[in-house]
Amino acid sequence: MYDWDALWHEHAGYRTGYTGDKNDLNELAEELSGTLVHPAKDDAGVAVYDSGDSFVLVGRGNGMQILDVPKHALFDITLRFVTEDEGVDTPLPYVEILVDNLATGDEAAWRGEVTQGDDGAPLVAGCPLRSTTPPDMPFAELSFSRGERFRAALQQLWQEDIPQLKPLMDARFKGEKAVVMDADSQQLPDDARTREMLERYAEIIHREQAVLSRKFSDNELHLIAEVLRDIHFESAASCRGVWLAVEARLVHDELDRKLEVDAQSLLERMKALSFAQEVALIEALSPLRETQEG
């Protein structure tokens, strides 16, 4: 579910000492009024208890220590600049902010149309980039929408991350086209513009893969990888609609039974993927296919 060891070390400054009588990390459910959801493998490990609104991590470091992590603080934010129709009402192009929290089950999206001001500078939902007051982003669906930590994260996103999309926005309005590379070429053009585009592509894929890792289980990813094993995507456009290939294999080979996967749930989530997420899924599973074939 989460990298508990990473959380334990990243928030070391927030740990408190435990002075109870028990010394077994995995036997503190009653004392902590929680349920053990992740036992410590050994004395160097971390035990995790679900206490309702928080996860309580217990480990050792100058004695037994406790780290309380509120579930509402475990949100993830994904930023996208969307230029292709994905079936939403917001006019193209637009900035999309996706928020999900696996611990609370919350997820929501905000979209702001990108336009040009009188001076040609990009506006997001009518606001200049890095303006002191960001556009209204209510995220009313989220149980933690008014939380201080979440609001601070949105402010940082507005001031630091969204302005980094400006070159893409400018390119969109100038009508720039993506560089078309020769599919038979083994060497990519070594110019600054191409490297810049590849870096952006890699960042988009990285962000989308982070979201996908929480949307699909390991068995589901193995199933998709098995389906993609023999598929060759001849063009970027051919990456759209991966769920159709998965559905066909489910019908003919019953991979869902072999891997104990809920086929209907998997297909519903795959149908909801954006084009960028489908590409990210293919990119993520390509190494897995190569490993399996080897």
PDB file of C-alpha atoms in Angstrom:
ATOM      1  CA  MET A   1       0.000   0.000   0.000  1.00  0.00           C
ATOM      2  CA  TYR A   2       2.705   2.466   1.046  1.00  0.00           C
ATOM      3  CA  ASP A   3       6.447   2.386   1.505  1.00  0.00           C
ATOM      4  CA  TRP A   4       6.213   2.341   5.287  1.00  0.00           C
ATOM      5  CA  ASP A   5       9.979   2.294   5.799  1.00  0.00           C
ATOM      6  CA  ALA A   6      10.290   5.447   3.693  1.00  0.00           C
ATOM      7  CA  LEU A   7       7.550   7.181   5.692  1.00  0.00           C
ATOM      8  CA  TRP A   8       9.261   6.144   8.919  1.00  0.00           C
ATOM      9  CA  HIS A   9      12.589   7.669   7.910  1.00  0.00           C
ATOM     10  CA  GLU A  10      11.225  10.738   6.103  1.00  0.00           C
ATOM     11  CA  HIS A  11       9.263  11.812   9.192  1.00  0.00           C
ATOM     12  CA  ALA A  12      11.849  10.887  11.808  1.00  0.00           C
ATOM     13  CA  GLY A  13      11.551  14.327  13.397  1.00  0.00           C
ATOM     14  CA  TYR A  14       7.891  13.699  14.265  1.00  0.00           C
ATOM     15  CA  ARG A  15       8.399  10.462  16.169  1.00  0.00           C
ATOM     16  CA  THR A  16       7.639  10.232  19.874  1.00  0.00           C
ATOM     17  CA  GLY A  17       8.837   7.782  22.487  1.00  0.00           C
ATOM     18  CA  TYR A  18       6.737   4.821  23.610  1.00  0.00           C
ATOM     19  CA  THR A  19       6.782   4.000  27.313  1.00  0.00           C
ATOM     20  CA  GLY A  20       4.365   1.064  27.459  1.00  0.00           C
ATOM     21  CA  ASP A  21       5.135  -2.312  28.999  1.00  0.00           C
ATOM     22  CA  LYS A  22       5.108  -4.415  25.823  1.00  0.00           C
ATOM     23  CA  ASN A  23       8.258  -4.742  23.759  1.00  0.00           C
ATOM     24  CA  ASP A  24       6.927  -6.629  20.708  1.00  0.00           C
ATOM     25  CA  LEU A  25       6.308  -4.257  17.796  1.00  0.00           C
ATOM     26  CA  ASN A  26       3.494  -6.464  16.503  1.00  0.00           C
ATOM     27  CA  GLU A  27       1.577  -6.799  19.786  1.00  0.00           C
ATOM     28  CA  LEU A  28       0.440  -3.219  20.414  1.00  0.00           C
ATOM     29  CA  ALA A  29      -3.026  -3.224  18.843  1.00  0.00           C
ATOM     30  CA  GLU A  30      -4.839  -2.839  22.156  1.00  0.00           C
ATOM     31  CA  GLU A  31      -2.481  -0.175  23.504  1.00  0.00           C
ATOM     32  CA  LEU A  32      -2.735   1.867  20.303  1.00  0.00           C
ATOM     33  CA  SER A  33      -6.470   1.260  19.801  1.00  0.00           C
ATOM     34  CA  GLY A  34      -5.782   0.097  16.285  1.00  0.00           C
ATOM     35  CA  THR A  35      -5.556  -2.884  13.964  1.00  0.00           C
ATOM     36  CA  LEU A  36      -2.229  -4.289  12.815  1.00  0.00           C
ATOM     37  CA  VAL A  37      -2.130  -3.893   9.015  1.00  0.00           C
ATOM     38  CA  HIS A  38       1.589  -4.331   8.383  1.00  0.00           C
ATOM     39  CA  PRO A  39       3.642  -6.428  10.823  1.00  0.00           C
ATOM     40  CA  ALA A  40       7.316  -5.724  11.350  1.00  0.00           C
ATOM     41  CA  LYS A  41       9.431  -8.518   9.859  1.00  0.00           C
ATOM     42  CA  ASP A  42      12.095  -8.160  12.531  1.00  0.00           C
ATOM     43  CA  ASP A  43      13.309  -5.774  15.226  1.00  0.00           C
ATOM     44  CA  ALA A  44      14.714  -3.440  12.578  1.00  0.00           C
ATOM     45  CA  GLY A  45      11.381  -3.243  10.775  1.00  0.00           C
ATOM     46  CA  VAL A  46       8.310  -1.069  11.187  1.00  0.00           C
ATOM     47  CA  ALA A  47       4.884  -2.230  12.366  1.00  0.00           C
ATOM     48  CA  VAL A  48       1.842  -0.293  11.146  1.00  0.00           C
ATOM     49  CA  TYR A  49      -1.518   0.015  12.894  1.00  0.00           C
ATOM     50  CA  ASP A  50      -4.723   1.491  11.496  1.00  0.00           C
ATOM     51  CA  SER A  51      -6.322   3.608  14.212  1.00  0.00           C
ATOM     52  CA  GLY A  52      -9.152   5.004  12.112  1.00  0.00           C
ATOM     53  CA  ASP A  53      -8.093   8.494  11.086  1.00  0.00           C
ATOM     54  CA  SER A  54      -4.367   7.743  11.230  1.00  0.00           C
ATOM     55  CA  PHE A  55      -1.745   5.120  10.585  1.00  0.00           C
ATOM     56  CA  VAL A  56       0.451   4.574  13.619  1.00  0.00           C
ATOM     57  CA  LEU A  57       3.959   3.377  12.785  1.00  0.00           C
ATOM     58  CA  VAL A  58       6.030   1.718  15.498  1.00  0.00           C
ATOM     59  CA  GLY A  59       9.738   1.005  15.271  1.00  0.00           C
ATOM     60  CA  ARG A  60      13.003   1.247  17.131  1.00  0.00           C
ATOM     61  CA  GLY A  61      15.479   4.089  17.312  1.00  0.00           C
ATOM     62  CA  ASN A  62      16.829   5.089  20.715  1.00  0.00           C
ATOM     63  CA  GLY A  63      14.183   2.834  22.180  1.00  0.00           C
ATOM     64  CA  MET A  64      10.708   2.090  20.872  1.00  0.00           C
ATOM     65  CA  GLN A  65       9.208   5.020  18.973  1.00  0.00           C
ATOM     66  CA  ILE A  66       5.824   5.920  17.484  1.00  0.00           C
ATOM     67  CA  LEU A  67       4.965   7.958  14.403  1.00  0.00           C
ATOM     68  CA  ASP A  68       1.360   9.067  13.894  1.00  0.00           C
ATOM     69  CA  VAL A  69       0.553   9.750  10.219  1.00  0.00           C
ATOM     70  CA  PRO A  70      -2.905  11.255   9.567  1.00  0.00           C
ATOM     71  CA  LYS A  71      -4.551   9.589   6.594  1.00  0.00           C
ATOM     72  CA  HIS A  72      -5.680  12.908   5.158  1.00  0.00           C
ATOM     73  CA  ALA A  73      -2.009  13.883   4.772  1.00  0.00           C
ATOM     74  CA  LEU A  74      -1.244  10.950   2.460  1.00  0.00           C
ATOM     75  CA  PHE A  75      -2.598  12.571  -0.696  1.00  0.00           C
ATOM     76  CA  ASP A  76      -0.898  12.597  -4.083  1.00  0.00           C
ATOM     77  CA  ILE A  77      -1.175  15.377  -6.645  1.00  0.00           C
ATOM     78  CA  THR A  78      -0.605  14.918 -10.376  1.00  0.00           C
ATOM     79  CA  LEU A  79      -0.319  17.893 -12.723  1.00  0.00           C
ATOM     80  CA  ARG A  80      -1.053  17.633 -16.457  1.00  0.00           C
ATOM     81  CA  PHE A  81      -1.221  19.985 -19.430  1.00  0.00           C
ATOM     82  CA  VAL A  82      -3.890  18.548 -21.723  1.00  0.00           C
ATOM     83  CA  THR A  83      -4.064  19.414 -25.420  1.00  0.00           C
ATOM     84  CA  GLU A  84      -6.118  16.516 -26.806  1.00  0.00           C
ATOM     85  CA  ASP A  85      -9.820  15.843 -26.349  1.00  0.00           C
ATOM     86  CA  GLU A  86     -10.411  13.451 -23.450  1.00  0.00           C
ATOM     87  CA  GLY A  87     -14.168  13.824 -23.268  1.00  0.00           C
ATOM     88  CA  VAL A  88     -14.447  16.507 -20.573  1.00  0.00           C
ATOM     89  CA  ASP A  89     -16.336  19.795 -20.761  1.00  0.00           C
ATOM     90  CA  THR A  90     -13.328  22.080 -20.215  1.00  0.00           C
ATOM     91  CA  PRO A  91     -12.177  23.702 -23.500  1.00  0.00           C
ATOM     92  CA  LEU A  92      -8.732  22.765 -24.787  1.00  0.00           C
ATOM     93  CA  PRO A  93      -6.027  23.323 -23.830  1.00  0.00           C
ATOM     94  CA  TYR A  94      -6.309  23.091 -20.066  1.00  0.00           C
ATOM     95  CA  VAL A  95      -4.350  22.406 -16.914  1.00  0.00           C
ATOM     96  CA  GLU A  96      -5.564  19.391 -14.967  1.00  0.00           C
ATOM     97  CA  ILE A  97      -4.821  18.699 -11.315  1.00  0.00           C
ATOM     98  CA  LEU A  98      -5.607  15.170 -10.146  1.00  0.00           C
ATOM     99  CA  VAL A  99      -5.721  14.444  -6.421  1.00  0.00           C
ATOM    100  CA  ASP A 100      -6.105  11.020  -4.890  1.00  0.00           C
ATOM    101  CA  ASN A 101      -5.655   9.586  -1.436  1.00  0.00           C
ATOM    102  CA  LEU A 102      -5.511   5.812  -1.217  1.00  0.00           C
ATOM    103  CA  ALA A 103      -5.861   5.873   2.572  1.00  0.00           C
ATOM    104  CA  THR A 104      -9.106   7.864   2.671  1.00  0.00           C
ATOM    105  CA  GLY A 105     -10.461   6.726  -0.694  1.00  0.00           C
ATOM    106  CA  ASP A 106     -10.771  10.334  -1.878  1.00  0.00           C
ATOM    107  CA  GLU A 107     -10.104  11.400  -5.448  1.00  0.00           C
ATOM    108  CA  ALA A 108     -10.979  14.518  -7.398  1.00  0.00           C
ATOM    109  CA  ALA A 109      -9.910  16.579 -10.386  1.00  0.00           C
ATOM    110  CA  TRP A 110      -9.722  20.279 -11.169  1.00  0.00           C
ATOM    111  CA  ARG A 111      -9.353  21.704 -14.664  1.00  0.00           C
ATOM    112  CA  GLY A 112      -8.584  25.250 -15.702  1.00  0.00           C
ATOM    113  CA  GLU A 113      -8.745  26.442 -19.292  1.00  0.00           C
ATOM    114  CA  VAL A 114      -5.504  27.920 -20.610  1.00  0.00           C
ATOM    115  CA  THR A 115      -5.950  31.105 -22.630  1.00  0.00           C
ATOM    116  CA  GLN A 116      -3.825  34.097 -23.612  1.00  0.00           C
ATOM    117  CA  GLY A 117      -3.946  37.531 -22.059  1.00  0.00           C
ATOM    118  CA  ASP A 118      -3.791  40.763 -24.042  1.00  0.00           C
ATOM    119  CA  ASP A 119       0.003  40.603 -23.832  1.00  0.00           C
ATOM    120  CA  GLY A 120       0.079  37.022 -25.126  1.00  0.00           C
ATOM    121  CA  ALA A 121       1.037  35.562 -21.743  1.00  0.00           C
ATOM    122  CA  PRO A 122      -0.738  32.341 -20.679  1.00  0.00           C
ATOM    123  CA  LEU A 123      -3.653  32.518 -18.270  1.00  0.00           C
ATOM    124  CA  VAL A 124      -4.940  29.533 -16.305  1.00  0.00           C
ATOM    125  CA  ALA A 125      -8.625  29.848 -15.443  1.00  0.00           C
ATOM    126  CA  GLY A 126      -8.201  33.566 -16.119  1.00  0.00           C
ATOM    127  CA  CYS A 127      -5.252  34.025 -13.742  1.00  0.00           C
ATOM    128  CA  PRO A 128      -1.686  34.945 -14.782  1.00  0.00           C
ATOM    129  CA  LEU A 129       0.972  32.403 -13.872  1.00  0.00           C
ATOM    130  CA  ARG A 130       2.491  32.958 -10.419  1.00  0.00           C
ATOM    131  CA  SER A 131      -0.182  35.511  -9.527  1.00  0.00           C
ATOM    132  CA  THR A 132      -0.467  36.058  -5.788  1.00  0.00           C
ATOM    133  CA  THR A 133      -4.019  34.749  -5.761  1.00  0.00           C
ATOM    134  CA  PRO A 134      -4.496  31.441  -7.597  1.00  0.00           C
ATOM    135  CA  PRO A 135      -7.762  30.519  -9.313  1.00  0.00           C
ATOM    136  CA  ASP A 136     -10.475  28.993  -7.168  1.00  0.00           C
ATOM    137  CA  MET A 137      -9.754  25.291  -6.679  1.00  0.00           C
ATOM    138  CA  PRO A 138     -12.445  24.100  -4.247  1.00  0.00           C
ATOM    139  CA  PHE A 139     -11.956  20.310  -4.491  1.00  0.00           C
ATOM    140  CA  ALA A 140     -15.187  20.042  -2.518  1.00  0.00           C
ATOM    141  CA  GLU A 141     -15.279  16.261  -3.035  1.00  0.00           C
ATOM    142  CA  LEU A 142     -12.212  15.765  -0.839  1.00  0.00           C
ATOM    143  CA  SER A 143     -12.643  15.213   2.885  1.00  0.00           C
ATOM    144  CA  PHE A 144      -9.384  17.110   3.482  1.00  0.00           C
ATOM    145  CA  SER A 145      -9.978  19.935   0.980  1.00  0.00           C
ATOM    146  CA  ARG A 146      -9.698  22.650   3.641  1.00  0.00           C
ATOM    147  CA  GLY A 147      -6.700  21.109   5.377  1.00  0.00           C
ATOM    148  CA  GLU A 148      -3.697  23.380   5.858  1.00  0.00           C
ATOM    149  CA  ARG A 149      -1.248  20.892   4.373  1.00  0.00           C
ATOM    150  CA  PHE A 150      -3.357  20.317   1.261  1.00  0.00           C
ATOM    151  CA  ARG A 151      -3.914  24.026   0.678  1.00  0.00           C
ATOM    152  CA  ALA A 152      -0.177  24.664   1.067  1.00  0.00           C
ATOM    153  CA  ALA A 153       0.531  21.957  -1.514  1.00  0.00           C
ATOM    154  CA  LEU A 154      -1.878  23.583  -3.980  1.00  0.00           C
ATOM    155  CA  GLN A 155      -0.266  26.972  -3.416  1.00  0.00           C
ATOM    156  CA  GLN A 156       3.167  25.487  -4.095  1.00  0.00           C
ATOM    157  CA  LEU A 157       1.816  23.801  -7.217  1.00  0.00           C
ATOM    158  CA  TRP A 158       0.476  27.129  -8.452  1.00  0.00           C
ATOM    159  CA  GLN A 159       3.618  29.114  -7.692  1.00  0.00           C
ATOM    160  CA  GLU A 160       6.273  26.572  -8.732  1.00  0.00           C
ATOM    161  CA  ASP A 161       5.001  23.657 -10.822  1.00  0.00           C
ATOM    162  CA  ILE A 162       2.339  25.136 -13.095  1.00  0.00           C
ATOM    163  CA  PRO A 163       4.659  27.945 -14.317  1.00  0.00           C
ATOM    164  CA  GLN A 164       7.026  25.233 -15.572  1.00  0.00           C
ATOM    165  CA  LEU A 165       4.351  24.346 -18.133  1.00  0.00           C
ATOM    166  CA  LYS A 166       4.683  27.775 -19.770  1.00  0.00           C
ATOM    167  CA  PRO A 167       6.924  26.573 -22.652  1.00  0.00           C
ATOM    168  CA  LEU A 168       4.287  23.972 -23.541  1.00  0.00           C
ATOM    169  CA  MET A 169       1.547  26.583 -23.364  1.00  0.00           C
ATOM    170  CA  ASP A 170       3.524  29.000 -25.534  1.00  0.00           C
ATOM    171  CA  ALA A 171       4.231  26.241 -28.040  1.00  0.00           C
ATOM    172  CA  ARG A 172       0.554  25.363 -28.178  1.00  0.00           C
ATOM    173  CA  PHE A 173      -0.470  28.908 -29.006  1.00  0.00           C
ATOM    174  CA  LYS A 174       2.342  29.344 -31.518  1.00  0.00           C
ATOM    175  CA  GLY A 175       1.183  26.204 -33.295  1.00  0.00           C
ATOM    176  CA  GLU A 176       4.454  24.349 -32.864  1.00  0.00           C
ATOM    177  CA  LYS A 177       4.435  20.721 -33.885  1.00  0.00           C
ATOM    178  CA  ALA A 178       6.183  17.908 -32.104  1.00  0.00           C
ATOM    179  CA  VAL A 179       9.439  16.769 -33.616  1.00  0.00           C
ATOM    180  CA  VAL A 180       8.803  13.690 -35.763  1.00  0.00           C
ATOM    181  CA  MET A 181      11.614  11.191 -35.420  1.00  0.00           C
ATOM    182  CA  ASP A 182      12.606   8.600 -37.962  1.00  0.00           C
ATOM    183  CA  ALA A 183      11.399   5.279 -36.592  1.00  0.00           C
ATOM    184  CA  ASP A 184      14.343   3.483 -38.193  1.00  0.00           C
ATOM    185  CA  SER A 185      16.933   5.795 -36.692  1.00  0.00           C
ATOM    186  CA  GLN A 186      18.958   4.367 -33.815  1.00  0.00           C
ATOM    187  CA  GLN A 187      20.238   7.777 -32.713  1.00  0.00           C
ATOM    188  CA  LEU A 188      18.047  10.603 -31.490  1.00  0.00           C
ATOM    189  CA  PRO A 189      18.771  14.139 -32.684  1.00  0.00           C
ATOM    190  CA  ASP A 190      21.253  15.669 -30.270  1.00  0.00           C
ATOM    191  CA  ASP A 191      19.901  19.190 -30.103  1.00  0.00           C
ATOM    192  CA  ALA A 192      18.683  21.211 -27.137  1.00  0.00           C
ATOM    193  CA  ARG A 193      15.065  21.369 -28.306  1.00  0.00           C
ATOM    194  CA  THR A 194      14.777  17.598 -28.693  1.00  0.00           C
ATOM    195  CA  ARG A 195      16.423  16.927 -25.331  1.00  0.00           C
ATOM    196  CA  GLU A 196      14.031  19.392 -23.729  1.00  0.00           C
ATOM    197  CA  MET A 197      11.034  17.608 -25.249  1.00  0.00           C
ATOM    198  CA  LEU A 198      12.311  14.196 -24.178  1.00  0.00           C
ATOM    199  CA  GLU A 199      12.831  15.427 -20.622  1.00  0.00           C
ATOM    200  CA  ARG A 200       9.249  16.678 -20.524  1.00  0.00           C
ATOM    201  CA  TYR A 201       7.988  13.400 -21.950  1.00  0.00           C
ATOM    202  CA  ALA A 202       9.910  11.471 -19.299  1.00  0.00           C
ATOM    203  CA  GLU A 203       8.482  13.680 -16.544  1.00  0.00           C
ATOM    204  CA  ILE A 204       4.919  13.220 -17.809  1.00  0.00           C
ATOM    205  CA  ILE A 205       5.383   9.450 -17.958  1.00  0.00           C
ATOM    206  CA  HIS A 206       6.929   9.402 -14.475  1.00  0.00           C
ATOM    207  CA  ARG A 207       4.011  11.324 -12.966  1.00  0.00           C
ATOM    208  CA  GLU A 208       1.393   9.190 -14.694  1.00  0.00           C
ATOM    209  CA  GLN A 209       3.122   5.969 -13.636  1.00  0.00           C
ATOM    210  CA  ALA A 210       3.014   7.129 -10.022  1.00  0.00           C
ATOM    211  CA  VAL A 211      -0.765   7.440 -10.331  1.00  0.00           C
ATOM    212  CA  LEU A 212      -1.123   4.096 -12.130  1.00  0.00           C
ATOM    213  CA  SER A 213       0.851   2.245  -9.452  1.00  0.00           C
ATOM    214  CA  ARG A 214      -1.988   3.027  -7.055  1.00  0.00           C
ATOM    215  CA  LYS A 215      -4.772   2.214  -9.507  1.00  0.00           C
ATOM    216  CA  PHE A 216      -3.718  -1.353 -10.316  1.00  0.00           C
ATOM    217  CA  SER A 217      -2.602  -4.310  -8.207  1.00  0.00           C
ATOM    218  CA  ASP A 218       0.502  -6.371  -8.983  1.00  0.00           C
ATOM    219  CA  ASN A 219      -1.624  -9.178 -10.435  1.00  0.00           C
ATOM    220  CA  GLU A 220      -3.500  -6.730 -12.641  1.00  0.00           C
ATOM    221  CA  LEU A 221      -0.237  -5.294 -13.945  1.00  0.00           C
ATOM    222  CA  HIS A 222       1.080  -8.790 -14.673  1.00  0.00           C
ATOM    223  CA  LEU A 223      -2.118  -9.537 -16.580  1.00  0.00           C
ATOM    224  CA  ILE A 224      -1.780  -6.382 -18.677  1.00  0.00           C
ATOM    225  CA  ALA A 225       1.893  -7.165 -19.315  1.00  0.00           C
ATOM    226  CA  GLU A 226       0.938 -10.633 -20.539  1.00  0.00           C
ATOM    227  CA  VAL A 227      -1.554  -9.097 -22.965  1.00  0.00           C
ATOM    228  CA  LEU A 228       0.985  -6.559 -24.239  1.00  0.00           C
ATOM    229  CA  ARG A 229       3.691  -9.186 -24.716  1.00  0.00           C
ATOM    230  CA  ASP A 230       2.926  -9.760 -28.404  1.00  0.00           C
ATOM    231  CA  ILE A 231       1.517  -6.358 -29.302  1.00  0.00           C
ATOM    232  CA  HIS A 232       3.597  -3.987 -31.413  1.00  0.00           C
ATOM    233  CA  PHE A 233       2.564  -0.347 -31.325  1.00  0.00           C
ATOM    234  CA  GLU A 234       3.475   1.051 -34.720  1.00  0.00           C
ATOM    235  CA  SER A 235       2.571   4.634 -33.877  1.00  0.00           C
ATOM    236  CA  ALA A 236       1.730   6.787 -30.878  1.00  0.00           C
ATOM    237  CA  ALA A 237      -1.940   6.812 -31.877  1.00  0.00           C
ATOM    238  CA  SER A 238      -2.050   3.003 -31.797  1.00  0.00           C
ATOM    239  CA  CYS A 239      -1.456   3.114 -28.030  1.00  0.00           C
ATOM    240  CA  ARG A 240      -5.037   4.288 -27.503  1.00  0.00           C
ATOM    241  CA  GLY A 241      -7.595   1.718 -26.342  1.00  0.00           C
ATOM    242  CA  VAL A 242      -5.350  -0.837 -24.624  1.00  0.00           C
ATOM    243  CA  TRP A 243      -8.390  -2.106 -22.729  1.00  0.00           C
ATOM    244  CA  LEU A 244      -9.763  -3.610 -25.955  1.00  0.00           C
ATOM    245  CA  ALA A 245      -6.769  -5.934 -26.242  1.00  0.00           C
ATOM    246  CA  VAL A 246      -7.089  -6.858 -22.574  1.00  0.00           C
ATOM    247  CA  GLU A 247     -10.799  -7.597 -22.970  1.00  0.00           C
ATOM    248  CA  ALA A 248     -10.136  -9.894 -25.930  1.00  0.00           C
ATOM    249  CA  ARG A 249      -7.586 -11.938 -23.990  1.00  0.00           C
ATOM    250  CA  LEU A 250      -9.906 -12.161 -20.990  1.00  0.00           C
ATOM    251  CA  VAL A 251     -12.591 -13.658 -23.216  1.00  0.00           C
ATOM    252  CA  HIS A 252     -10.328 -16.144 -24.990  1.00  0.00           C
ATOM    253  CA  ASP A 253      -7.739 -17.094 -22.357  1.00  0.00           C
ATOM    254  CA  GLU A 254      -9.468 -16.301 -19.037  1.00  0.00           C
ATOM    255  CA  LEU A 255      -6.342 -14.623 -17.698  1.00  0.00           C
ATOM    256  CA  ASP A 256      -8.425 -13.088 -14.929  1.00  0.00           C
ATOM    257  CA  ARG A 257      -9.039 -16.523 -13.408  1.00  0.00           C
ATOM    258  CA  LYS A 258      -5.402 -17.540 -13.674  1.00  0.00           C
ATOM    259  CA  LEU A 259      -4.225 -14.367 -11.937  1.00  0.00           C
ATOM    260  CA  GLU A 260      -7.233 -13.956  -9.612  1.00  0.00           C
ATOM    261  CA  VAL A 261      -8.251 -10.576 -11.016  1.00  0.00           C
ATOM    262  CA  ASP A 262     -11.696  -8.965 -11.074  1.00  0.00           C
ATOM    263  CA  ALA A 263     -12.052  -8.562 -14.843  1.00  0.00           C
ATOM    264  CA  GLN A 264     -14.987  -6.145 -14.771  1.00  0.00           C
ATOM    265  CA  SER A 265     -13.307  -3.817 -12.294  1.00  0.00           C
ATOM    266  CA  LEU A 266     -10.043  -3.904 -14.256  1.00  0.00           C
ATOM    267  CA  LEU A 267     -11.725  -3.055 -17.571  1.00  0.00           C
ATOM    268  CA  GLU A 268     -13.716  -0.199 -16.051  1.00  0.00           C
ATOM    269  CA  ARG A 269     -10.551   1.406 -14.712  1.00  0.00           C
ATOM    270  CA  MET A 270      -8.686   0.866 -17.980  1.00  0.00           C
ATOM    271  CA  LYS A 271     -11.488   2.475 -20.001  1.00  0.00           C
ATOM    272  CA  ALA A 272     -11.189   5.572 -17.811  1.00  0.00           C
ATOM    273  CA  LEU A 273      -7.461   6.016 -18.523  1.00  0.00           C
ATOM    274  CA  SER A 274      -6.334   9.069 -20.447  1.00  0.00           C
ATOM    275  CA  PHE A 275      -4.133   8.681 -23.512  1.00  0.00           C
ATOM    276  CA  ALA A 276      -1.083   9.783 -21.510  1.00  0.00           C
ATOM    277  CA  GLN A 277      -1.840   7.164 -18.861  1.00  0.00           C
ATOM    278  CA  GLU A 278      -2.141   4.424 -21.476  1.00  0.00           C
ATOM    279  CA  VAL A 279       1.240   5.390 -22.914  1.00  0.00           C
ATOM    280  CA  ALA A 280       2.700   5.456 -19.393  1.00  0.00           C
ATOM    281  CA  LEU A 281       1.273   1.985 -18.755  1.00  0.00           C
ATOM    282  CA  ILE A 282       2.868   0.638 -21.930  1.00  0.00           C
ATOM    283  CA  GLU A 283       6.194   2.267 -21.082  1.00  0.00           C
ATOM    284  CA  ALA A 284       6.105   0.845 -17.554  1.00  0.00           C
ATOM    285  CA  LEU A 285       5.363  -2.709 -18.651  1.00  0.00           C
ATOM    286  CA  SER A 286       7.766  -2.896 -21.581  1.00  0.00           C
ATOM    287  CA  PRO A 287      10.765  -3.784 -19.350  1.00  0.00           C
ATOM    288  CA  LEU A 288       8.608  -6.399 -17.633  1.00  0.00           C
ATOM    289  CA  ARG A 289       7.785  -7.993 -20.997  1.00  0.00           C
ATOM    290  CA  GLU A 290      11.457  -8.067 -21.958  1.00  0.00           C
ATOM    291  CA  THR A 291      12.353  -9.709 -18.651  1.00  0.00           C
ATOM    292  CA  GLN A 292       9.668 -12.352 -19.077  1.00  0.00           C
ATOM    293  CA  GLU A 293      10.791 -13.112 -22.619  1.00  0.00           C
ATOM    294  CA  GLY A 294      14.402 -13.453 -21.490  1.00  0.00           C
TER     295      GLY A 294
END
